[in-house]
Amino acid sequence: MELVFALGLIAFKVALLIAILLLLPLPLTWLERKIAGHMQQRMGPMRVGWHGLLQPVADGIKLLTKEDHIPAEADRFLFKLAPILALAPPFVVFVAIPFGESVSVLGAEITLHVSNMNVALLFVFAVIGIEVYGVIFGGWAANSKYAVLGSLRTCAQMISYEIPMGFAVIGVVMLAQSMSLLEIVRAQADVWNIVYQPVGFFVFFVAGLAEAQRIPFDLAEAEGDLGAGFHTEYSGIRFAFFMVSEYAVMLLVSVLSVILFFGGWNGVLIPLPPLLWFVLKVAFFLYVFMWFRFTFPRYRYDQLMAIGWKVLLPLSLANIIITGVAFL
Amino acid sequence: MSRAVDRSGTWIGWAFFADLGDALALTFGYMFSRSVTMQYPDKEKWLPYSRYRGHHFLTRDEEGEIKCVACELCARICPCDCIEVIPYEDEKGNRHPAKFEIDMARCLFCGLCEDACPADAIALGQQYEFSSFSSHDLVVGRDDLLGKPGKATTGGGVVAARLNTEQDVLVETSEPQGYNWWRNIRRT
Ligand code: SF4
Ligand code: SF4
């Protein structure tokens, strides 16, 4: 009985998580277009529903009813596999993400995470690394020069930026003396990590931008020079998969920034429910992502590499050393 | 622009990304400035200036007789060759057009026909909504041209309007003037 209950709970939590992650791109695309519009003194979508609120639904229906086109020269198996490979890892990663301390519902203790791993951080970085395969396969299988160029760039970019990203969080791990995300948040109950680790956060966030392939590091799908980069040849539902994956990664980087550097669900000054604090902080980071997107131009490829290897990597290493020295 | 250059000229500004910060502040400011979108056709509509060159119209004189004397000067000067005039003579011996057709699909709204007309009979009016699914519908005859609205008396304002799709696609409005759209342009 206990076991059935526990399994049921896990299944319920996983289902809820998947539902949220699948549905979240709808409001996010709307928000992105609205923010883009207002930053450019436009209005964004206005015609479907109140202030265009139903626009993402209309777009979704359009995507699902579009012809699912596979190029004649494509490697059909890899072409079909790639969107799934791109979509699955960001979803899997959320298994390890805690959204708050346990709450008691009807006398039962319910944890706000699917799994509290003691190496959650390692798990997150390991799994998110798989996502790059989706992008590379997608670009390669399409057999189109734009797509291949896009995925080559992604390949280099992901590898270059995953290293400083990994190093940047080591400072946080040192501070919390744990790799469990739950412990890391608990360690920030009084002072958020951003106070001790501003450089770490900077490196993490910039690398996160690159990881999520957002402007100014969106070379993988640079609309101006590559059509749409690795997903140039994708259409219909497979394209939607890439889109959802992109938003899931964006959400993931926001959530990780909040958990690692901004105290997770710990609030300051205003007493709000912890979960609300968490959501507000994540929403802020999502906004920052969009804000950056409509402010900055795209970096050139060599600049991208220079920033990754010549700026972020030394910075993150120096950060580790200084944190270590301060600990002694 | 100049601020960013000044501050990033020093290494402090460079190290703390003064220029990127300025850019972010600018876009954030824009986000809360008024939008310039003219919500045509759902909510707003632009009213043309009196000099606007829209759909042609033919005029009548005081007795209600069509002013055009079918001299075909307009047809001659038209760079697109889109006016066709066939004259006739009425019982008083005056020339008038029996057929007067303008092919709107070819017209480039240069207004030369208006300039050439010796009888002030043809002019380009204020109507600009006459899209159509078939280019045949864009060949407009004499009687239709007589009924078209004349020159605008409005001054390029934007007024509240409503899209009416019951019979035809129409954008209805009742206000006479409206606001000046240019006031929404942010100048910094
Ligand atoms: S406006 Fe110009 S193009 Fe149009 S009918 Fe007159 S002369 Fe011809
Ligand atoms: S509209 Fe004017 S120019 Fe044209 S035929 Fe009539 S009188 Fe002549």
Coordinates of C-alpha atoms and ligand atoms in Angstrom, one line a residue:
Chain A
M1 CA 0.0 0.0 0.0
E2 CA 2.8 2.4 1.0
L3 CA 4.6 1.5 -2.2
V4 CA 1.6 2.0 -4.4
F5 CA 1.0 5.4 -2.8
A6 CA 4.6 6.5 -3.2
L7 CA 4.6 5.3 -6.8
G8 CA 1.3 7.0 -7.5
L9 CA 2.7 10.2 -6.1
I10 CA 5.8 10.1 -8.2
A11 CA 3.7 9.4 -11.3
F12 CA 1.5 12.3 -10.5
K13 CA 4.4 14.6 -10.0
V14 CA 6.1 13.6 -13.2
A15 CA 2.8 14.0 -15.1
L16 CA 2.3 17.4 -13.6
L17 CA 5.9 18.4 -14.5
I18 CA 5.5 17.3 -18.1
A19 CA 2.2 19.1 -18.4
I20 CA 3.7 22.3 -17.1
L21 CA 6.8 22.1 -19.3
L22 CA 4.7 21.3 -22.4
L23 CA 2.3 24.1 -21.7
L24 CA 4.7 26.7 -20.5
P25 CA 6.0 27.6 -24.0
L26 CA 2.5 28.9 -24.8
P27 CA 2.5 31.8 -22.4
L28 CA 6.2 32.3 -22.9
T29 CA 6.0 32.7 -26.7
W30 CA 3.2 35.2 -26.2
L31 CA 5.2 37.0 -23.6
E32 CA 8.3 37.0 -25.8
R33 CA 6.4 38.5 -28.7
K34 CA 4.7 41.1 -26.5
I35 CA 8.0 42.1 -25.0
A36 CA 9.6 42.3 -28.4
G37 CA 6.7 44.4 -29.7
H38 CA 6.8 46.9 -26.8
M39 CA 10.5 47.2 -26.9
Q40 CA 10.2 48.1 -30.6
Q41 CA 7.2 50.4 -29.9
R42 CA 4.8 47.9 -31.4
M43 CA 2.0 46.1 -29.8
G44 CA 2.8 42.5 -30.6
P45 CA 0.0 40.1 -31.3
M46 CA -3.4 41.7 -30.7
R47 CA -6.0 39.9 -32.8
V48 CA -6.5 36.4 -31.4
G49 CA -8.2 36.7 -28.0
W50 CA -7.7 39.5 -25.6
H51 CA -4.4 41.2 -26.5
G52 CA -3.5 38.2 -28.5
L53 CA -3.5 35.8 -25.6
L54 CA -4.8 33.0 -27.7
Q55 CA -2.2 33.6 -30.4
P56 CA 0.1 30.8 -29.2
V57 CA -2.8 28.3 -29.3
A58 CA -3.5 29.3 -32.8
D59 CA 0.1 29.0 -33.7
G60 CA 0.2 25.6 -32.0
I61 CA -2.8 24.4 -34.0
K62 CA -1.1 25.7 -37.2
L63 CA 2.1 23.9 -36.4
L64 CA 0.3 20.6 -35.7
T65 CA -1.7 20.7 -38.9
K66 CA 1.3 21.6 -41.1
E67 CA 2.8 19.1 -43.4
D68 CA 5.6 17.2 -41.7
H69 CA 8.2 17.6 -44.3
I70 CA 11.3 15.4 -44.6
P71 CA 13.9 16.4 -47.2
A72 CA 14.5 13.7 -49.8
E73 CA 18.2 13.5 -49.1
A74 CA 17.8 13.4 -45.4
D75 CA 18.9 10.6 -43.1
R76 CA 15.3 9.7 -42.2
F77 CA 16.1 7.9 -38.9
L78 CA 18.4 10.5 -37.4
F79 CA 16.1 13.2 -38.8
K80 CA 13.2 11.8 -36.8
L81 CA 15.3 11.0 -33.7
A82 CA 16.9 14.5 -33.4
P83 CA 13.8 16.4 -32.1
I84 CA 13.2 13.7 -29.5
L85 CA 16.8 13.9 -28.4
A86 CA 16.6 17.6 -28.2
L87 CA 13.3 17.5 -26.3
A88 CA 13.9 14.8 -23.7
P89 CA 17.0 16.0 -21.8
P90 CA 15.5 19.3 -20.6
F91 CA 12.5 17.4 -19.4
V92 CA 14.5 14.7 -17.6
V93 CA 16.6 17.4 -15.9
F94 CA 13.6 18.8 -14.1
V95 CA 13.3 15.5 -12.2
A96 CA 16.2 16.7 -10.1
I97 CA 15.0 20.2 -9.5
P98 CA 13.4 21.0 -6.2
F99 CA 10.7 23.7 -6.2
G100 CA 10.5 24.2 -2.4
E101 CA 10.6 22.5 1.0
S102 CA 8.1 19.8 1.7
V103 CA 4.5 20.8 2.3
S104 CA 2.0 18.7 4.2
V105 CA -1.3 18.0 2.4
L106 CA -4.0 16.2 4.4
G107 CA -1.4 15.1 7.0
A108 CA 0.9 13.6 4.4
E109 CA 4.3 15.0 3.8
I110 CA 4.7 15.9 0.1
T111 CA 8.1 16.9 -1.3
L112 CA 8.2 19.5 -4.0
H113 CA 10.7 17.6 -6.1
V114 CA 10.5 14.2 -7.9
S115 CA 13.9 13.1 -6.7
N116 CA 16.3 14.5 -4.2
M117 CA 19.6 13.3 -5.5
N118 CA 22.7 14.1 -3.6
V119 CA 24.5 14.7 -6.9
A120 CA 21.7 16.6 -8.4
L121 CA 23.9 19.3 -9.8
L122 CA 26.1 16.8 -11.6
F123 CA 23.0 15.0 -12.9
V124 CA 21.7 18.3 -14.3
F125 CA 24.9 19.0 -16.2
A126 CA 25.4 15.5 -17.4
V127 CA 21.8 15.2 -18.8
I128 CA 21.7 18.6 -20.3
G129 CA 24.9 17.8 -22.2
I130 CA 22.9 15.2 -24.2
E131 CA 20.7 17.9 -25.6
V132 CA 23.5 18.9 -27.9
Y133 CA 23.1 15.6 -29.8
G134 CA 19.6 16.6 -30.8
V135 CA 20.9 19.7 -32.3
I136 CA 23.9 18.1 -34.0
F137 CA 21.9 15.2 -35.4
G138 CA 19.1 17.5 -36.5
G139 CA 21.6 19.6 -38.5
W140 CA 23.5 16.7 -39.9
A141 CA 20.5 14.5 -40.9
A142 CA 18.8 17.3 -42.7
N143 CA 21.6 17.2 -45.3
S144 CA 21.4 21.0 -45.9
K145 CA 24.3 23.3 -45.7
Y146 CA 22.6 25.8 -43.5
A147 CA 21.6 23.1 -41.0
V148 CA 25.1 21.6 -41.0
L149 CA 26.7 25.0 -40.4
G150 CA 24.3 25.7 -37.6
S151 CA 24.9 22.4 -35.9
L152 CA 28.7 22.8 -36.3
R153 CA 28.5 26.1 -34.6
T154 CA 26.3 24.7 -31.9
C155 CA 28.8 21.8 -31.3
A156 CA 31.7 24.2 -30.8
Q157 CA 29.6 26.6 -28.7
M158 CA 28.1 24.0 -26.4
I159 CA 31.5 22.4 -25.7
S160 CA 33.2 25.8 -25.1
Y161 CA 30.5 27.0 -22.8
E162 CA 29.7 23.9 -20.8
I163 CA 33.2 24.1 -19.3
P164 CA 33.1 27.6 -17.7
M165 CA 29.5 26.8 -16.7
G166 CA 30.6 23.7 -14.8
F167 CA 33.4 25.6 -13.2
A168 CA 31.2 28.5 -12.3
V169 CA 29.0 26.4 -10.1
I170 CA 31.9 24.9 -8.2
G171 CA 32.1 28.0 -6.0
V172 CA 28.5 27.4 -5.1
V173 CA 29.1 23.8 -4.3
M174 CA 32.1 24.8 -2.1
L175 CA 29.9 27.2 -0.2
A176 CA 27.1 24.8 0.4
Q177 CA 29.4 21.8 0.9
S178 CA 26.9 19.7 -1.1
M179 CA 25.9 18.9 -4.6
S180 CA 22.3 18.5 -3.7
L181 CA 20.2 21.4 -4.9
L182 CA 18.0 21.2 -1.8
E183 CA 21.1 21.6 0.4
I184 CA 22.4 24.4 -1.8
V185 CA 19.2 26.4 -1.3
R186 CA 19.1 25.7 2.4
A187 CA 22.6 27.0 2.7
Q188 CA 21.4 30.3 1.3
A189 CA 18.7 30.9 3.9
D190 CA 20.5 34.0 5.3
V191 CA 22.6 35.3 2.5
W192 CA 22.2 34.5 -1.1
N193 CA 25.1 33.1 -3.0
I194 CA 25.1 36.1 -5.4
V195 CA 26.7 38.1 -2.6
Y196 CA 29.7 35.8 -2.3
Q197 CA 29.8 34.7 -5.9
P198 CA 29.0 37.6 -8.2
V199 CA 31.7 36.5 -10.7
G200 CA 30.5 32.9 -10.6
F201 CA 27.0 34.1 -11.3
F202 CA 28.2 36.3 -14.2
V203 CA 30.0 33.4 -15.8
F204 CA 27.1 31.0 -15.2
F205 CA 24.6 33.3 -16.7
V206 CA 26.6 34.2 -19.8
A207 CA 27.3 30.5 -20.3
G208 CA 23.7 29.8 -19.7
L209 CA 22.7 32.2 -22.4
A210 CA 25.0 30.3 -24.7
E211 CA 23.7 27.0 -23.5
A212 CA 20.1 28.1 -24.2
Q213 CA 21.2 29.4 -27.6
R214 CA 19.7 32.8 -26.9
I215 CA 20.9 36.1 -28.3
P216 CA 23.6 37.3 -28.1
F217 CA 24.8 33.7 -28.5
D218 CA 22.2 32.2 -30.9
L219 CA 24.7 31.4 -33.6
A220 CA 23.2 28.0 -34.0
E221 CA 20.0 29.4 -35.5
A222 CA 21.2 32.8 -36.6
E223 CA 18.2 33.8 -38.7
G224 CA 20.1 36.4 -40.6
D225 CA 22.9 34.2 -42.0
L226 CA 21.7 30.6 -41.7
G227 CA 18.0 30.6 -42.4
A228 CA 17.1 29.0 -39.1
G229 CA 20.3 27.1 -38.4
F230 CA 20.0 23.5 -37.4
H231 CA 16.2 23.3 -37.7
T232 CA 16.0 25.0 -41.1
E233 CA 14.5 21.8 -42.7
Y234 CA 12.1 21.0 -39.9
S235 CA 8.5 21.8 -40.0
G236 CA 5.3 21.0 -38.2
I237 CA 5.4 19.0 -35.0
R238 CA 9.1 18.3 -35.2
F239 CA 9.8 22.0 -35.4
A240 CA 7.5 22.4 -32.4
F241 CA 9.6 19.9 -30.5
F242 CA 12.7 22.0 -31.0
M243 CA 10.8 25.1 -30.0
V244 CA 9.6 23.5 -26.8
S245 CA 13.0 22.2 -26.0
E246 CA 14.5 25.7 -26.5
Y247 CA 12.0 27.1 -24.0
A248 CA 12.6 24.3 -21.6
V249 CA 16.3 25.0 -21.6
M250 CA 15.7 28.7 -21.1
L251 CA 13.4 27.8 -18.2
L252 CA 16.1 25.5 -16.8
V253 CA 18.8 28.1 -16.9
S254 CA 16.5 30.5 -15.2
V255 CA 15.6 28.0 -12.5
L256 CA 19.2 27.0 -12.0
S257 CA 20.3 30.7 -11.7
V258 CA 17.6 31.1 -9.0
I259 CA 18.5 28.0 -7.1
L260 CA 22.3 28.3 -7.3
F261 CA 22.7 32.1 -6.8
F262 CA 19.5 33.8 -5.8
G263 CA 18.4 31.8 -2.8
G264 CA 15.9 29.5 -4.4
W265 CA 12.6 29.9 -2.6
N266 CA 14.1 32.0 0.3
G267 CA 12.5 35.4 0.3
V268 CA 13.7 38.7 1.5
L269 CA 11.8 41.5 3.3
I270 CA 8.4 40.7 2.0
P271 CA 6.9 37.5 3.4
L272 CA 5.4 35.7 0.5
P273 CA 4.8 31.9 0.1
P274 CA 8.1 30.3 -0.8
L275 CA 6.8 28.9 -4.0
L276 CA 5.6 32.3 -5.1
W277 CA 9.0 33.7 -4.4
F278 CA 10.5 31.0 -6.5
V279 CA 8.2 31.6 -9.4
L280 CA 8.7 35.4 -9.2
K281 CA 12.5 35.0 -9.4
V282 CA 12.3 32.6 -12.3
A283 CA 9.9 34.9 -14.1
F284 CA 12.4 37.7 -13.6
F285 CA 15.1 35.7 -15.2
L286 CA 12.9 34.7 -18.1
Y287 CA 12.2 38.3 -18.6
V288 CA 15.9 39.1 -18.6
F289 CA 16.4 36.4 -21.3
M290 CA 13.9 38.2 -23.5
W291 CA 15.1 41.6 -22.6
F292 CA 18.6 40.6 -23.7
R293 CA 17.2 39.1 -26.9
F294 CA 15.7 42.3 -28.1
T295 CA 18.6 44.5 -27.0
F296 CA 21.8 42.9 -28.1
P297 CA 23.1 42.0 -31.5
R298 CA 24.6 38.5 -32.1
Y299 CA 28.2 37.9 -31.5
R300 CA 30.5 36.8 -34.3
Y301 CA 31.7 33.3 -34.3
D302 CA 35.3 34.1 -33.4
Q303 CA 34.2 36.5 -30.7
L304 CA 32.0 33.8 -29.3
M305 CA 35.0 31.5 -29.0
A306 CA 37.2 34.3 -27.6
I307 CA 34.7 35.1 -24.9
G308 CA 34.3 31.4 -24.0
W309 CA 37.9 30.5 -23.8
K310 CA 39.7 33.7 -23.1
V311 CA 37.3 35.5 -20.7
L312 CA 34.8 33.1 -19.1
L313 CA 37.2 30.1 -18.5
P314 CA 39.9 32.1 -16.8
L315 CA 37.3 34.0 -14.8
S316 CA 35.6 30.9 -13.6
L317 CA 39.0 29.3 -12.7
A318 CA 40.0 32.5 -10.8
N319 CA 36.7 32.4 -9.0
I320 CA 37.3 28.8 -7.8
I321 CA 40.8 29.7 -6.6
I322 CA 39.6 32.8 -4.7
T323 CA 36.7 31.0 -3.2
G324 CA 39.1 28.3 -2.1
V325 CA 41.5 30.7 -0.6
A326 CA 38.7 32.5 1.2
F327 CA 37.6 29.2 2.6
L328 CA 41.0 28.5 4.1
Chain B
M1 CA 25.3 56.5 -27.7
S2 CA 27.6 59.3 -26.6
R3 CA 27.2 58.3 -22.9
A4 CA 28.2 54.7 -23.7
V5 CA 31.3 55.8 -25.6
D6 CA 32.3 58.2 -22.8
R7 CA 32.1 55.7 -20.1
S8 CA 33.4 52.7 -21.9
G9 CA 36.4 54.8 -22.9
T10 CA 37.8 54.1 -19.5
W11 CA 38.6 50.6 -18.4
I12 CA 36.1 50.8 -15.5
G13 CA 33.3 51.3 -18.0
W14 CA 34.7 48.5 -20.1
A15 CA 35.0 46.1 -17.2
F16 CA 31.5 46.7 -16.1
F17 CA 29.9 46.7 -19.5
A18 CA 28.7 50.3 -19.4
D19 CA 27.7 50.1 -23.1
L20 CA 25.6 46.9 -22.6
G21 CA 24.0 48.5 -19.5
D22 CA 23.1 51.6 -21.5
A23 CA 21.6 49.4 -24.2
L24 CA 19.5 47.6 -21.7
A25 CA 18.3 50.8 -20.1
L26 CA 17.3 52.1 -23.5
T27 CA 15.2 49.1 -24.5
F28 CA 13.7 49.0 -21.0
G29 CA 12.7 52.7 -21.5
Y30 CA 11.2 51.9 -24.9
M31 CA 9.2 49.1 -23.4
F32 CA 7.1 51.6 -21.4
S33 CA 6.8 54.2 -24.1
R34 CA 3.7 54.5 -26.1
S35 CA 3.3 52.2 -29.0
V36 CA 3.2 53.6 -32.5
T37 CA 1.0 50.8 -33.9
M38 CA -2.0 52.1 -35.8
Q39 CA -4.6 49.5 -35.0
Y40 CA -6.0 49.4 -38.5
P41 CA -8.5 47.9 -39.3
D42 CA -9.7 46.7 -35.9
K43 CA -9.7 49.9 -33.9
E44 CA -8.3 52.8 -35.8
K45 CA -8.1 54.2 -39.2
W46 CA -6.1 56.8 -40.9
L47 CA -7.8 59.8 -42.5
P48 CA -6.1 61.1 -45.6
Y49 CA -4.9 64.6 -46.2
S50 CA -6.7 66.8 -48.8
R51 CA -3.8 66.3 -51.2
Y52 CA -4.0 62.6 -50.9
R53 CA -4.3 60.7 -54.2
G54 CA -6.7 57.9 -53.8
H55 CA -9.5 56.5 -55.8
H56 CA -10.5 58.7 -58.8
F57 CA -13.9 60.4 -59.0
L58 CA -15.7 62.3 -61.7
T59 CA -17.5 65.5 -61.0
R60 CA -20.8 67.1 -62.2
D61 CA -21.5 70.7 -62.9
E62 CA -24.3 72.8 -61.3
E63 CA -27.0 71.3 -63.5
G64 CA -26.0 67.8 -62.6
E65 CA -24.4 67.1 -65.9
I66 CA -21.2 65.3 -66.0
K67 CA -18.3 67.7 -66.4
C68 CA -16.1 65.5 -68.5
V69 CA -16.1 66.6 -72.2
A70 CA -14.5 63.4 -73.3
C71 CA -11.5 65.1 -74.8
E72 CA -9.4 62.0 -73.9
L73 CA -6.5 64.1 -72.7
C74 CA -6.4 62.1 -69.5
A75 CA -6.3 58.8 -71.5
R76 CA -3.5 60.3 -73.6
I77 CA -1.3 61.4 -70.7
C78 CA -1.8 58.4 -68.5
P79 CA 1.5 56.6 -68.2
C80 CA -0.2 53.3 -67.6
D81 CA -2.7 53.5 -70.4
C82 CA -5.4 52.6 -68.0
I83 CA -8.2 55.1 -68.9
E84 CA -10.6 54.3 -71.7
V85 CA -13.0 57.0 -72.9
I86 CA -15.6 56.7 -75.6
P87 CA -17.4 59.9 -76.4
Y88 CA -20.9 60.7 -77.6
E89 CA -22.7 63.9 -78.5
D90 CA -26.0 64.7 -76.7
E91 CA -28.9 66.5 -78.2
K92 CA -27.5 70.0 -77.3
G93 CA -24.3 69.1 -79.1
N94 CA -22.1 68.7 -76.1
R95 CA -19.6 65.9 -75.9
H96 CA -19.7 63.6 -73.0
P97 CA -18.3 60.1 -72.3
A98 CA -20.5 57.2 -73.2
K99 CA -17.9 55.0 -71.6
F100 CA -15.3 56.0 -69.1
E101 CA -13.3 53.2 -67.5
I102 CA -10.3 53.3 -65.3
D103 CA -8.4 50.1 -64.6
M104 CA -7.4 50.5 -61.0
A105 CA -5.2 47.5 -61.1
R106 CA -2.9 49.3 -63.5
C107 CA -3.2 52.9 -62.2
L108 CA -0.1 54.1 -60.3
F109 CA -2.0 57.1 -58.8
C110 CA 0.4 59.6 -60.3
G111 CA -2.4 62.2 -60.6
L112 CA -1.5 63.2 -64.2
C113 CA -5.0 62.7 -65.4
E114 CA -6.2 65.2 -62.8
D115 CA -3.5 67.7 -64.0
A116 CA -4.3 67.2 -67.6
C117 CA -8.1 67.5 -67.5
P118 CA -9.2 70.8 -69.0
A119 CA -12.7 70.6 -67.5
D120 CA -11.7 69.8 -63.9
A121 CA -13.8 66.7 -64.4
I122 CA -11.5 64.0 -62.9
A123 CA -9.6 64.1 -59.7
L124 CA -8.1 61.7 -57.2
G125 CA -10.1 61.5 -54.0
Q126 CA -9.7 60.2 -50.5
Q127 CA -10.8 56.6 -50.8
Y128 CA -8.0 54.1 -50.3
E129 CA -9.9 50.9 -49.4
F130 CA -10.8 49.2 -52.6
S131 CA -8.9 45.9 -52.6
S132 CA -10.6 43.1 -54.4
F133 CA -10.2 39.4 -55.1
S134 CA -10.4 39.8 -58.8
S135 CA -8.6 42.3 -61.0
H136 CA -11.7 42.5 -63.2
D137 CA -13.6 44.1 -60.3
L138 CA -10.9 46.9 -60.3
V139 CA -12.1 48.2 -63.7
V140 CA -14.3 51.0 -62.6
G141 CA -17.0 52.5 -64.9
R142 CA -18.4 56.0 -65.4
D143 CA -21.3 55.7 -63.0
D144 CA -19.3 54.3 -60.2
L145 CA -16.7 57.0 -60.6
L146 CA -19.4 59.6 -60.3
G147 CA -20.4 58.2 -57.0
K148 CA -16.9 58.0 -55.4
P149 CA -16.0 60.3 -52.5
G150 CA -14.2 63.5 -53.4
K151 CA -11.2 65.2 -51.9
A152 CA -10.6 64.8 -48.2
T153 CA -11.2 67.7 -45.9
T154 CA -9.4 65.9 -43.0
G155 CA -5.8 66.3 -42.0
G156 CA -4.2 63.0 -41.7
G157 CA -5.5 62.2 -38.2
V158 CA -6.1 58.7 -36.8
V159 CA -9.6 58.0 -35.6
A160 CA -11.4 55.2 -33.9
A161 CA -12.9 52.8 -36.4
R162 CA -14.6 49.5 -36.6
L163 CA -14.1 46.6 -39.0
N164 CA -17.4 45.6 -40.7
T165 CA -17.2 42.4 -42.6
E166 CA -21.0 41.8 -43.1
Q167 CA -21.3 42.6 -46.8
D168 CA -17.9 43.8 -47.8
V169 CA -14.8 44.5 -45.8
L170 CA -15.4 48.0 -44.6
V171 CA -13.8 50.1 -42.0
E172 CA -16.3 52.4 -40.6
T173 CA -15.7 55.5 -38.7
S174 CA -17.7 58.5 -37.5
E175 CA -15.2 60.9 -36.0
P176 CA -14.3 63.8 -38.2
Q177 CA -10.7 64.5 -37.2
G178 CA -8.8 62.3 -34.8
Y179 CA -5.4 62.5 -33.2
N180 CA -2.1 63.2 -34.9
W181 CA -0.3 59.9 -35.1
W182 CA 3.2 61.5 -35.1
R183 CA 2.7 62.5 -31.5
N184 CA 3.4 58.9 -30.5
I185 CA 6.9 58.9 -32.1
R186 CA 9.5 58.9 -29.4
R187 CA 12.3 61.3 -30.0
T188 CA 15.4 60.7 -27.9
Ligands
SF4_1 S1 -3.5 58.6 -61.8 FE1 -1.9 58.4 -63.4 S2 -1.9 56.2 -63.8 FE2 -3.8 56.6 -62.7 S3 -5.3 56.9 -64.3 FE3 -4.5 58.9 -63.7 S4 -2.9 59.3 -65.2 FE4 -3.3 57.1 -65.3
SF4_2 S1 -11.9 63.5 -67.6 FE1 -11.1 65.5 -68.3 S2 -9.3 64.9 -69.5 FE2 -10.4 63.1 -69.2 S3 -11.7 63.0 -71.0 FE3 -13.0 64.0 -69.5 S4 -12.6 66.1 -69.8 FE4 -11.0 65.1 -70.9

